[in-house]
């Protein structure tokens, strides 16, 4: 079989393989239809396209491949060995496309679709389960893909299209994102139960200026808030340990390895005392963010409306 070099010459932009894929993809369904019917006229009627269009498409397909796919006798055709081999791969490709189409339609279904939702680790034990339970009271069929991570990582996944929405702190401010403040959460100074401040109920943060701090790693929103609050109190925290999870930090505090600024725990932790910080005002804002201009599926739109309706009541 002699290759059609004029066809190959048309495929000059980028790699030959990539351009071939772009040319072949629209013709796969036509090819599979003709192969099933073994008759161009019947295949054209079955697919609702003009016979001439179908015939030209098959000729071009063979030209672009440089291979004869059909043995022709009038309007009747039969597959060559190359055609049978190509049909098996074409049917797999078409089946995969059909499965992908079904999946995205299912994810967009208003009653049973899917929401990809990211949130901070500190909201995973109570806040997020409570929100989803309340939402599913009216939308029982909607499914969730849940991702726990720190704020910057969630924003990256939001931008990559892996998340529809994320619940984060601080509330992001970026031109490609839309963010709405939903609530605020008081932070406490957590100290060991035998600490010099443990008998107090309230404390100014400046009173902890000489303490060793245990904090989340740089890049976490709570770490940024801790550094900012300490700066407002007139000092730079002396960081003894850095971690990735708030309850681990509480364990380090209980072991006498430092103090920490943390949101309230889901369950009280023995070995620590949690003090109200009177100055500066120690809170973190909680917000929801999504990609600007990104169209919402009906399930995502419904969950977004629900979250916005809970302003001031997200953490309850």
PDB file of C-alpha atoms in Angstrom:
ATOM      1  CA  UNK A   1       0.000   0.000   0.000  1.00  0.00           C
ATOM      2  CA  UNK A   2       1.402   3.383  -1.036  1.00  0.00           C
ATOM      3  CA  UNK A   3       0.956   6.151   1.534  1.00  0.00           C
ATOM      4  CA  UNK A   4      -0.852   9.312   0.500  1.00  0.00           C
ATOM      5  CA  UNK A   5       1.945  11.844   1.018  1.00  0.00           C
ATOM      6  CA  UNK A   6      -0.346  14.736   0.111  1.00  0.00           C
ATOM      7  CA  UNK A   7      -2.500  13.891   3.121  1.00  0.00           C
ATOM      8  CA  UNK A   8       0.520  13.637   5.382  1.00  0.00           C
ATOM      9  CA  UNK A   9       1.763  16.991   4.137  1.00  0.00           C
ATOM     10  CA  UNK A  10      -1.465  18.590   5.312  1.00  0.00           C
ATOM     11  CA  UNK A  11      -0.650  17.396   8.823  1.00  0.00           C
ATOM     12  CA  UNK A  12       2.129  19.889   9.354  1.00  0.00           C
ATOM     13  CA  UNK A  13       1.201  21.677  12.568  1.00  0.00           C
ATOM     14  CA  UNK A  14       2.685  20.082  15.669  1.00  0.00           C
ATOM     15  CA  UNK A  15       3.493  16.378  15.714  1.00  0.00           C
ATOM     16  CA  UNK A  16       2.122  14.096  13.021  1.00  0.00           C
ATOM     17  CA  UNK A  17       0.585  11.767  15.612  1.00  0.00           C
ATOM     18  CA  UNK A  18      -1.343  14.552  17.359  1.00  0.00           C
ATOM     19  CA  UNK A  19      -2.682  15.901  14.070  1.00  0.00           C
ATOM     20  CA  UNK A  20      -3.724  12.451  12.899  1.00  0.00           C
ATOM     21  CA  UNK A  21      -5.729  12.012  16.084  1.00  0.00           C
ATOM     22  CA  UNK A  22      -7.479  15.329  15.492  1.00  0.00           C
ATOM     23  CA  UNK A  23      -8.376  14.321  11.937  1.00  0.00           C
ATOM     24  CA  UNK A  24      -9.459  10.778  12.736  1.00  0.00           C
ATOM     25  CA  UNK A  25     -11.588  11.373  15.815  1.00  0.00           C
ATOM     26  CA  UNK A  26     -14.682  12.801  14.025  1.00  0.00           C
ATOM     27  CA  UNK A  27     -14.645   9.917  11.541  1.00  0.00           C
ATOM     28  CA  UNK A  28     -14.518   7.007  13.978  1.00  0.00           C
ATOM     29  CA  UNK A  29     -18.290   6.806  14.414  1.00  0.00           C
ATOM     30  CA  UNK A  30     -18.784   6.896  10.620  1.00  0.00           C
ATOM     31  CA  UNK A  31     -16.214   4.143  10.173  1.00  0.00           C
ATOM     32  CA  UNK A  32     -17.784   1.950  12.864  1.00  0.00           C
ATOM     33  CA  UNK A  33     -21.237   2.451  11.338  1.00  0.00           C
ATOM     34  CA  UNK A  34     -20.111   1.404   7.857  1.00  0.00           C
ATOM     35  CA  UNK A  35     -18.228  -1.551   9.308  1.00  0.00           C
ATOM     36  CA  UNK A  36     -21.337  -2.755  11.163  1.00  0.00           C
ATOM     37  CA  UNK A  37     -23.663  -2.428   8.182  1.00  0.00           C
ATOM     38  CA  UNK A  38     -21.141  -3.518   5.527  1.00  0.00           C
ATOM     39  CA  UNK A  39     -23.113  -1.270   3.194  1.00  0.00           C
ATOM     40  CA  UNK A  40     -22.578   2.456   2.632  1.00  0.00           C
ATOM     41  CA  UNK A  41     -26.201   3.283   1.779  1.00  0.00           C
ATOM     42  CA  UNK A  42     -27.665   1.455   4.792  1.00  0.00           C
ATOM     43  CA  UNK A  43     -25.043   2.974   7.083  1.00  0.00           C
ATOM     44  CA  UNK A  44     -25.836   6.461   5.796  1.00  0.00           C
ATOM     45  CA  UNK A  45     -29.560   5.889   6.402  1.00  0.00           C
ATOM     46  CA  UNK A  46     -28.885   4.485   9.872  1.00  0.00           C
ATOM     47  CA  UNK A  47     -26.747   7.478  10.884  1.00  0.00           C
ATOM     48  CA  UNK A  48     -28.874  10.079   9.108  1.00  0.00           C
ATOM     49  CA  UNK A  49     -26.092  11.511   6.945  1.00  0.00           C
ATOM     50  CA  UNK A  50     -25.878  11.855   3.155  1.00  0.00           C
ATOM     51  CA  UNK A  51     -24.357   8.842   1.458  1.00  0.00           C
ATOM     52  CA  UNK A  52     -21.889  11.060  -0.387  1.00  0.00           C
ATOM     53  CA  UNK A  53     -20.681  12.545   2.914  1.00  0.00           C
ATOM     54  CA  UNK A  54     -20.124   9.095   4.349  1.00  0.00           C
ATOM     55  CA  UNK A  55     -18.325   7.822   1.266  1.00  0.00           C
ATOM     56  CA  UNK A  56     -15.999  10.838   1.206  1.00  0.00           C
ATOM     57  CA  UNK A  57     -15.288  10.455   4.920  1.00  0.00           C
ATOM     58  CA  UNK A  58     -14.224   6.829   4.454  1.00  0.00           C
ATOM     59  CA  UNK A  59     -11.977   7.690   1.502  1.00  0.00           C
ATOM     60  CA  UNK A  60     -10.337  10.484   3.489  1.00  0.00           C
ATOM     61  CA  UNK A  61      -9.920   8.201   6.490  1.00  0.00           C
ATOM     62  CA  UNK A  62      -8.045   5.659   4.376  1.00  0.00           C
ATOM     63  CA  UNK A  63      -5.972   8.413   2.808  1.00  0.00           C
ATOM     64  CA  UNK A  64      -4.990   9.864   6.161  1.00  0.00           C
ATOM     65  CA  UNK A  65      -4.094   6.433   7.531  1.00  0.00           C
ATOM     66  CA  UNK A  66      -2.386   5.334   4.347  1.00  0.00           C
ATOM     67  CA  UNK A  67      -4.160   1.971   4.689  1.00  0.00           C
ATOM     68  CA  UNK A  68      -7.068   0.307   2.859  1.00  0.00           C
ATOM     69  CA  UNK A  69      -9.766  -0.444   5.422  1.00  0.00           C
ATOM     70  CA  UNK A  70     -12.525  -1.715   3.122  1.00  0.00           C
ATOM     71  CA  UNK A  71     -12.778  -4.079   0.191  1.00  0.00           C
ATOM     72  CA  UNK A  72     -15.495  -2.574  -2.010  1.00  0.00           C
ATOM     73  CA  UNK A  73     -18.015  -4.183  -4.294  1.00  0.00           C
ATOM     74  CA  UNK A  74     -20.591  -1.611  -5.379  1.00  0.00           C
ATOM     75  CA  UNK A  75     -22.263  -0.210  -2.259  1.00  0.00           C
ATOM     76  CA  UNK A  76     -21.327  -3.327  -0.294  1.00  0.00           C
ATOM     77  CA  UNK A  77     -18.087  -3.234   1.671  1.00  0.00           C
ATOM     78  CA  UNK A  78     -16.176  -5.670   3.837  1.00  0.00           C
ATOM     79  CA  UNK A  79     -13.320  -5.044   6.218  1.00  0.00           C
ATOM     80  CA  UNK A  80      -9.770  -5.819   5.254  1.00  0.00           C
ATOM     81  CA  UNK A  81      -7.495  -7.318   7.950  1.00  0.00           C
ATOM     82  CA  UNK A  82      -6.267  -3.780   8.648  1.00  0.00           C
ATOM     83  CA  UNK A  83      -9.879  -2.610   8.855  1.00  0.00           C
ATOM     84  CA  UNK A  84     -10.750  -5.300  11.406  1.00  0.00           C
ATOM     85  CA  UNK A  85      -7.774  -4.336  13.556  1.00  0.00           C
ATOM     86  CA  UNK A  86      -8.667  -0.663  13.334  1.00  0.00           C
ATOM     87  CA  UNK A  87     -12.333  -1.374  14.140  1.00  0.00           C
ATOM     88  CA  UNK A  88     -11.467  -3.050  17.437  1.00  0.00           C
ATOM     89  CA  UNK A  89      -9.557   0.027  18.602  1.00  0.00           C
ATOM     90  CA  UNK A  90     -12.146   2.425  17.201  1.00  0.00           C
ATOM     91  CA  UNK A  91     -14.953   0.669  19.088  1.00  0.00           C
ATOM     92  CA  UNK A  92     -12.952   0.825  22.317  1.00  0.00           C
ATOM     93  CA  UNK A  93     -12.350   4.542  21.787  1.00  0.00           C
ATOM     94  CA  UNK A  94     -16.021   5.217  21.042  1.00  0.00           C
ATOM     95  CA  UNK A  95     -17.078   3.174  24.062  1.00  0.00           C
ATOM     96  CA  UNK A  96     -14.726   5.183  26.287  1.00  0.00           C
ATOM     97  CA  UNK A  97     -16.133   8.443  24.911  1.00  0.00           C
ATOM     98  CA  UNK A  98     -19.658   7.204  25.606  1.00  0.00           C
ATOM     99  CA  UNK A  99     -18.744   6.266  29.187  1.00  0.00           C
ATOM    100  CA  UNK A 100     -17.139   9.675  29.696  1.00  0.00           C
ATOM    101  CA  UNK A 101     -20.250  11.418  28.363  1.00  0.00           C
ATOM    102  CA  UNK A 102     -22.467   9.382  30.658  1.00  0.00           C
ATOM    103  CA  UNK A 103     -20.243  10.195  33.628  1.00  0.00           C
ATOM    104  CA  UNK A 104     -20.273  13.955  33.076  1.00  0.00           C
ATOM    105  CA  UNK A 105     -24.042  13.911  32.485  1.00  0.00           C
ATOM    106  CA  UNK A 106     -24.478  11.959  35.723  1.00  0.00           C
ATOM    107  CA  UNK A 107     -22.278  14.416  37.641  1.00  0.00           C
ATOM    108  CA  UNK A 108     -24.402  17.320  36.372  1.00  0.00           C
ATOM    109  CA  UNK A 109     -27.730  15.694  37.209  1.00  0.00           C
ATOM    110  CA  UNK A 110     -29.698  18.140  39.425  1.00  0.00           C
ATOM    111  CA  UNK A 111     -30.936  15.341  41.684  1.00  0.00           C
ATOM    112  CA  UNK A 112     -28.028  12.908  41.761  1.00  0.00           C
ATOM    113  CA  UNK A 113     -24.997  14.849  40.517  1.00  0.00           C
ATOM    114  CA  UNK A 114     -21.658  15.405  42.212  1.00  0.00           C
ATOM    115  CA  UNK A 115     -19.913  18.265  44.016  1.00  0.00           C
ATOM    116  CA  UNK A 116     -16.125  18.296  44.471  1.00  0.00           C
ATOM    117  CA  UNK A 117     -15.712  20.130  47.780  1.00  0.00           C
ATOM    118  CA  UNK A 118     -12.495  21.058  49.551  1.00  0.00           C
ATOM    119  CA  UNK A 119     -12.090  22.178  53.152  1.00  0.00           C
ATOM    120  CA  UNK A 120      -9.532  22.675  55.903  1.00  0.00           C
ATOM    121  CA  UNK A 121      -8.539  19.754  58.108  1.00  0.00           C
ATOM    122  CA  UNK A 122      -9.849  21.598  61.172  1.00  0.00           C
ATOM    123  CA  UNK A 123     -13.356  21.583  59.672  1.00  0.00           C
ATOM    124  CA  UNK A 124     -13.462  17.885  58.885  1.00  0.00           C
ATOM    125  CA  UNK A 125     -14.717  16.421  62.127  1.00  0.00           C
ATOM    126  CA  UNK A 126     -17.849  18.499  62.765  1.00  0.00           C
ATOM    127  CA  UNK A 127     -18.354  21.529  60.506  1.00  0.00           C
ATOM    128  CA  UNK A 128     -18.369  19.848  57.095  1.00  0.00           C
ATOM    129  CA  UNK A 129     -20.341  16.734  58.120  1.00  0.00           C
ATOM    130  CA  UNK A 130     -22.958  19.023  59.681  1.00  0.00           C
ATOM    131  CA  UNK A 131     -23.182  21.174  56.570  1.00  0.00           C
ATOM    132  CA  UNK A 132     -23.547  18.199  54.240  1.00  0.00           C
ATOM    133  CA  UNK A 133     -26.152  16.575  56.477  1.00  0.00           C
ATOM    134  CA  UNK A 134     -28.224  19.775  56.455  1.00  0.00           C
ATOM    135  CA  UNK A 135     -27.855  20.186  52.681  1.00  0.00           C
ATOM    136  CA  UNK A 136     -28.815  16.599  51.923  1.00  0.00           C
ATOM    137  CA  UNK A 137     -32.048  16.972  53.844  1.00  0.00           C
ATOM    138  CA  UNK A 138     -33.365  18.713  50.713  1.00  0.00           C
ATOM    139  CA  UNK A 139     -30.972  17.125  48.189  1.00  0.00           C
ATOM    140  CA  UNK A 140     -30.640  13.507  49.296  1.00  0.00           C
ATOM    141  CA  UNK A 141     -29.256  12.182  46.017  1.00  0.00           C
ATOM    142  CA  UNK A 142     -26.393  14.608  45.477  1.00  0.00           C
ATOM    143  CA  UNK A 143     -22.966  13.033  45.903  1.00  0.00           C
ATOM    144  CA  UNK A 144     -19.748  14.593  47.196  1.00  0.00           C
ATOM    145  CA  UNK A 145     -16.064  14.160  46.506  1.00  0.00           C
ATOM    146  CA  UNK A 146     -14.423  15.542  49.650  1.00  0.00           C
ATOM    147  CA  UNK A 147     -10.857  16.832  49.807  1.00  0.00           C
ATOM    148  CA  UNK A 148      -9.155  17.916  53.034  1.00  0.00           C
ATOM    149  CA  UNK A 149      -6.077  20.080  52.632  1.00  0.00           C
ATOM    150  CA  UNK A 150      -4.490  23.357  53.619  1.00  0.00           C
ATOM    151  CA  UNK A 151      -5.662  26.554  51.977  1.00  0.00           C
ATOM    152  CA  UNK A 152      -3.008  27.138  49.310  1.00  0.00           C
ATOM    153  CA  UNK A 153      -3.180  23.533  48.107  1.00  0.00           C
ATOM    154  CA  UNK A 154      -6.961  23.745  47.797  1.00  0.00           C
ATOM    155  CA  UNK A 155      -6.734  26.960  45.786  1.00  0.00           C
ATOM    156  CA  UNK A 156      -4.296  25.220  43.426  1.00  0.00           C
ATOM    157  CA  UNK A 157      -6.751  22.342  42.965  1.00  0.00           C
ATOM    158  CA  UNK A 158      -9.577  24.815  42.450  1.00  0.00           C
ATOM    159  CA  UNK A 159      -7.600  26.488  39.670  1.00  0.00           C
ATOM    160  CA  UNK A 160      -6.791  23.090  38.163  1.00  0.00           C
ATOM    161  CA  UNK A 161     -10.499  22.292  37.929  1.00  0.00           C
ATOM    162  CA  UNK A 162     -10.286  19.471  40.487  1.00  0.00           C
ATOM    163  CA  UNK A 163     -12.578  21.239  42.978  1.00  0.00           C
ATOM    164  CA  UNK A 164     -15.852  23.079  42.480  1.00  0.00           C
ATOM    165  CA  UNK A 165     -15.825  24.917  45.807  1.00  0.00           C
ATOM    166  CA  UNK A 166     -13.594  25.151  48.844  1.00  0.00           C
ATOM    167  CA  UNK A 167     -14.145  26.249  52.420  1.00  0.00           C
ATOM    168  CA  UNK A 168     -10.981  27.974  53.560  1.00  0.00           C
ATOM    169  CA  UNK A 169      -9.294  30.568  55.747  1.00  0.00           C
ATOM    170  CA  UNK A 170      -8.164  33.278  55.303  1.00  0.00           C
ATOM    171  CA  UNK A 171     -10.705  34.254  52.681  1.00  0.00           C
ATOM    172  CA  UNK A 172      -8.660  34.409  49.453  1.00  0.00           C
ATOM    173  CA  UNK A 173      -8.313  37.623  47.473  1.00  0.00           C
ATOM    174  CA  UNK A 174      -7.279  36.872  43.885  1.00  0.00           C
ATOM    175  CA  UNK A 175      -8.531  38.213  40.530  1.00  0.00           C
ATOM    176  CA  UNK A 176      -9.343  34.750  39.175  1.00  0.00           C
ATOM    177  CA  UNK A 177     -11.385  33.698  42.207  1.00  0.00           C
ATOM    178  CA  UNK A 178     -14.711  34.637  43.722  1.00  0.00           C
ATOM    179  CA  UNK A 179     -14.735  34.407  47.518  1.00  0.00           C
ATOM    180  CA  UNK A 180     -17.429  35.125  50.064  1.00  0.00           C
ATOM    181  CA  UNK A 181     -16.988  35.481  53.810  1.00  0.00           C
ATOM    182  CA  UNK A 182     -19.280  33.067  55.647  1.00  0.00           C
ATOM    183  CA  UNK A 183     -18.300  33.161  59.306  1.00  0.00           C
ATOM    184  CA  UNK A 184     -15.526  33.757  61.774  1.00  0.00           C
ATOM    185  CA  UNK A 185     -13.987  31.470  64.370  1.00  0.00           C
ATOM    186  CA  UNK A 186     -12.315  32.533  67.599  1.00  0.00           C
ATOM    187  CA  UNK A 187      -8.791  31.268  68.166  1.00  0.00           C
ATOM    188  CA  UNK A 188      -7.528  30.330  71.596  1.00  0.00           C
ATOM    189  CA  UNK A 189      -4.117  30.275  73.164  1.00  0.00           C
ATOM    190  CA  UNK A 190      -3.598  26.638  74.085  1.00  0.00           C
ATOM    191  CA  UNK A 191      -1.160  25.984  76.934  1.00  0.00           C
ATOM    192  CA  UNK A 192      -0.171  22.892  78.974  1.00  0.00           C
ATOM    193  CA  UNK A 193      -2.319  22.347  82.052  1.00  0.00           C
ATOM    194  CA  UNK A 194       0.685  23.001  84.330  1.00  0.00           C
ATOM    195  CA  UNK A 195       1.666  26.203  82.521  1.00  0.00           C
ATOM    196  CA  UNK A 196       2.118  29.480  84.378  1.00  0.00           C
ATOM    197  CA  UNK A 197      -0.952  30.890  82.546  1.00  0.00           C
ATOM    198  CA  UNK A 198      -3.122  27.791  82.952  1.00  0.00           C
ATOM    199  CA  UNK A 199      -5.067  29.205  85.901  1.00  0.00           C
ATOM    200  CA  UNK A 200      -6.183  32.174  83.807  1.00  0.00           C
ATOM    201  CA  UNK A 201      -9.333  32.339  81.667  1.00  0.00           C
ATOM    202  CA  UNK A 202      -8.226  35.249  79.502  1.00  0.00           C
ATOM    203  CA  UNK A 203      -4.866  36.425  78.333  1.00  0.00           C
ATOM    204  CA  UNK A 204      -3.294  39.066  76.146  1.00  0.00           C
ATOM    205  CA  UNK A 205      -1.234  37.458  73.415  1.00  0.00           C
ATOM    206  CA  UNK A 206       1.748  39.649  74.328  1.00  0.00           C
ATOM    207  CA  UNK A 207       1.948  37.690  77.600  1.00  0.00           C
ATOM    208  CA  UNK A 208       3.108  34.684  75.552  1.00  0.00           C
ATOM    209  CA  UNK A 209       5.878  36.573  73.754  1.00  0.00           C
ATOM    210  CA  UNK A 210       8.638  34.576  75.486  1.00  0.00           C
ATOM    211  CA  UNK A 211       7.019  31.177  74.920  1.00  0.00           C
ATOM    212  CA  UNK A 212       7.991  28.545  72.390  1.00  0.00           C
ATOM    213  CA  UNK A 213       5.194  28.115  69.841  1.00  0.00           C
ATOM    214  CA  UNK A 214       4.051  25.009  67.998  1.00  0.00           C
ATOM    215  CA  UNK A 215       2.464  25.968  64.705  1.00  0.00           C
ATOM    216  CA  UNK A 216       1.340  24.662  61.367  1.00  0.00           C
ATOM    217  CA  UNK A 217       3.876  24.727  58.561  1.00  0.00           C
ATOM    218  CA  UNK A 218       4.324  27.791  56.314  1.00  0.00           C
ATOM    219  CA  UNK A 219       1.683  27.789  53.571  1.00  0.00           C
ATOM    220  CA  UNK A 220      -1.134  26.959  55.956  1.00  0.00           C
ATOM    221  CA  UNK A 221      -3.645  29.754  56.500  1.00  0.00           C
ATOM    222  CA  UNK A 222      -3.608  29.316  60.282  1.00  0.00           C
ATOM    223  CA  UNK A 223       0.176  29.745  60.301  1.00  0.00           C
ATOM    224  CA  UNK A 224      -0.165  33.046  58.462  1.00  0.00           C
ATOM    225  CA  UNK A 225      -2.855  34.175  60.924  1.00  0.00           C
ATOM    226  CA  UNK A 226      -0.672  33.148  63.894  1.00  0.00           C
ATOM    227  CA  UNK A 227       2.279  35.143  62.562  1.00  0.00           C
ATOM    228  CA  UNK A 228       0.067  38.167  61.883  1.00  0.00           C
ATOM    229  CA  UNK A 229      -1.537  38.117  65.342  1.00  0.00           C
ATOM    230  CA  UNK A 230       1.828  37.803  67.049  1.00  0.00           C
ATOM    231  CA  UNK A 231       3.107  40.734  64.987  1.00  0.00           C
ATOM    232  CA  UNK A 232       0.102  42.783  66.123  1.00  0.00           C
ATOM    233  CA  UNK A 233       0.995  41.837  69.704  1.00  0.00           C
ATOM    234  CA  UNK A 234       4.522  43.157  69.183  1.00  0.00           C
ATOM    235  CA  UNK A 235       6.629  40.018  68.788  1.00  0.00           C
ATOM    236  CA  UNK A 236       7.747  37.318  66.373  1.00  0.00           C
ATOM    237  CA  UNK A 237       6.847  33.836  67.609  1.00  0.00           C
ATOM    238  CA  UNK A 238       9.744  31.546  68.476  1.00  0.00           C
ATOM    239  CA  UNK A 239       8.684  28.405  66.631  1.00  0.00           C
ATOM    240  CA  UNK A 240       9.802  25.153  68.245  1.00  0.00           C
ATOM    241  CA  UNK A 241       7.768  22.678  66.196  1.00  0.00           C
ATOM    242  CA  UNK A 242       5.847  22.803  62.926  1.00  0.00           C
ATOM    243  CA  UNK A 243       3.132  20.334  61.968  1.00  0.00           C
ATOM    244  CA  UNK A 244       0.365  19.647  59.467  1.00  0.00           C
ATOM    245  CA  UNK A 245      -2.651  19.031  61.699  1.00  0.00           C
ATOM    246  CA  UNK A 246      -4.171  21.018  64.568  1.00  0.00           C
ATOM    247  CA  UNK A 247      -4.786  18.077  66.892  1.00  0.00           C
ATOM    248  CA  UNK A 248      -1.137  17.036  66.562  1.00  0.00           C
ATOM    249  CA  UNK A 249      -0.216  20.524  67.738  1.00  0.00           C
ATOM    250  CA  UNK A 250      -2.518  20.094  70.746  1.00  0.00           C
ATOM    251  CA  UNK A 251      -0.684  16.883  71.584  1.00  0.00           C
ATOM    252  CA  UNK A 252       2.631  18.706  71.444  1.00  0.00           C
ATOM    253  CA  UNK A 253       1.243  21.392  73.755  1.00  0.00           C
ATOM    254  CA  UNK A 254      -0.033  18.720  76.173  1.00  0.00           C
ATOM    255  CA  UNK A 255       3.499  17.263  76.182  1.00  0.00           C
ATOM    256  CA  UNK A 256       4.849  20.628  77.352  1.00  0.00           C
ATOM    257  CA  UNK A 257       6.656  21.429  74.113  1.00  0.00           C
ATOM    258  CA  UNK A 258       5.145  24.866  73.550  1.00  0.00           C
ATOM    259  CA  UNK A 259       1.940  26.885  73.217  1.00  0.00           C
ATOM    260  CA  UNK A 260      -0.299  27.322  70.161  1.00  0.00           C
ATOM    261  CA  UNK A 261      -3.019  29.494  68.676  1.00  0.00           C
ATOM    262  CA  UNK A 262      -5.756  27.097  67.563  1.00  0.00           C
ATOM    263  CA  UNK A 263      -9.486  26.969  66.815  1.00  0.00           C
ATOM    264  CA  UNK A 264     -11.682  25.147  69.348  1.00  0.00           C
ATOM    265  CA  UNK A 265     -11.366  21.346  69.281  1.00  0.00           C
ATOM    266  CA  UNK A 266     -14.204  19.020  68.333  1.00  0.00           C
ATOM    267  CA  UNK A 267     -13.584  17.143  71.590  1.00  0.00           C
ATOM    268  CA  UNK A 268     -11.835  18.534  74.672  1.00  0.00           C
ATOM    269  CA  UNK A 269      -8.212  17.390  74.887  1.00  0.00           C
ATOM    270  CA  UNK A 270      -6.816  16.439  78.298  1.00  0.00           C
ATOM    271  CA  UNK A 271      -3.532  17.988  79.337  1.00  0.00           C
ATOM    272  CA  UNK A 272      -4.194  21.432  77.887  1.00  0.00           C
ATOM    273  CA  UNK A 273      -6.014  24.607  78.870  1.00  0.00           C
ATOM    274  CA  UNK A 274      -7.563  26.862  76.228  1.00  0.00           C
ATOM    275  CA  UNK A 275      -7.490  30.569  76.990  1.00  0.00           C
ATOM    276  CA  UNK A 276      -9.524  33.374  75.438  1.00  0.00           C
ATOM    277  CA  UNK A 277      -7.235  35.939  73.796  1.00  0.00           C
ATOM    278  CA  UNK A 278      -8.409  39.449  74.611  1.00  0.00           C
ATOM    279  CA  UNK A 279      -5.889  41.400  72.517  1.00  0.00           C
ATOM    280  CA  UNK A 280      -5.431  41.479  69.635  1.00  0.00           C
ATOM    281  CA  UNK A 281      -8.783  40.129  68.491  1.00  0.00           C
ATOM    282  CA  UNK A 282      -7.882  36.533  67.672  1.00  0.00           C
ATOM    283  CA  UNK A 283     -10.240  35.214  65.005  1.00  0.00           C
ATOM    284  CA  UNK A 284      -9.987  33.636  61.613  1.00  0.00           C
ATOM    285  CA  UNK A 285     -12.466  34.350  58.850  1.00  0.00           C
ATOM    286  CA  UNK A 286     -14.004  31.371  57.091  1.00  0.00           C
ATOM    287  CA  UNK A 287     -15.032  31.756  53.472  1.00  0.00           C
ATOM    288  CA  UNK A 288     -16.084  29.827  50.406  1.00  0.00           C
ATOM    289  CA  UNK A 289     -14.222  30.273  47.117  1.00  0.00           C
ATOM    290  CA  UNK A 290     -14.719  29.211  43.527  1.00  0.00           C
ATOM    291  CA  UNK A 291     -13.157  29.928  40.150  1.00  0.00           C
ATOM    292  CA  UNK A 292     -14.432  33.120  38.546  1.00  0.00           C
ATOM    293  CA  UNK A 293     -16.329  32.546  35.315  1.00  0.00           C
ATOM    294  CA  UNK A 294     -16.500  28.802  35.840  1.00  0.00           C
ATOM    295  CA  UNK A 295     -20.021  27.568  34.989  1.00  0.00           C
ATOM    296  CA  UNK A 296     -21.734  25.619  37.750  1.00  0.00           C
ATOM    297  CA  UNK A 297     -23.546  22.351  37.279  1.00  0.00           C
ATOM    298  CA  UNK A 298     -26.960  22.286  38.989  1.00  0.00           C
ATOM    299  CA  UNK A 299     -25.628  20.326  42.037  1.00  0.00           C
ATOM    300  CA  UNK A 300     -22.743  22.776  42.519  1.00  0.00           C
ATOM    301  CA  UNK A 301     -25.068  25.775  42.155  1.00  0.00           C
ATOM    302  CA  UNK A 302     -27.448  24.297  44.735  1.00  0.00           C
ATOM    303  CA  UNK A 303     -24.677  23.652  47.264  1.00  0.00           C
ATOM    304  CA  UNK A 304     -23.201  27.109  46.681  1.00  0.00           C
ATOM    305  CA  UNK A 305     -26.595  28.723  47.381  1.00  0.00           C
ATOM    306  CA  UNK A 306     -26.883  26.617  50.515  1.00  0.00           C
ATOM    307  CA  UNK A 307     -23.476  27.691  51.828  1.00  0.00           C
ATOM    308  CA  UNK A 308     -24.175  31.360  51.149  1.00  0.00           C
ATOM    309  CA  UNK A 309     -27.504  31.038  52.964  1.00  0.00           C
ATOM    310  CA  UNK A 310     -25.586  29.893  56.072  1.00  0.00           C
ATOM    311  CA  UNK A 311     -23.630  33.117  56.505  1.00  0.00           C
ATOM    312  CA  UNK A 312     -22.928  33.576  60.193  1.00  0.00           C
ATOM    313  CA  UNK A 313     -24.092  30.049  60.938  1.00  0.00           C
ATOM    314  CA  UNK A 314     -21.515  27.839  59.218  1.00  0.00           C
ATOM    315  CA  UNK A 315     -19.714  26.830  62.382  1.00  0.00           C
ATOM    316  CA  UNK A 316     -22.811  26.240  64.495  1.00  0.00           C
TER     317      UNK A 316
END
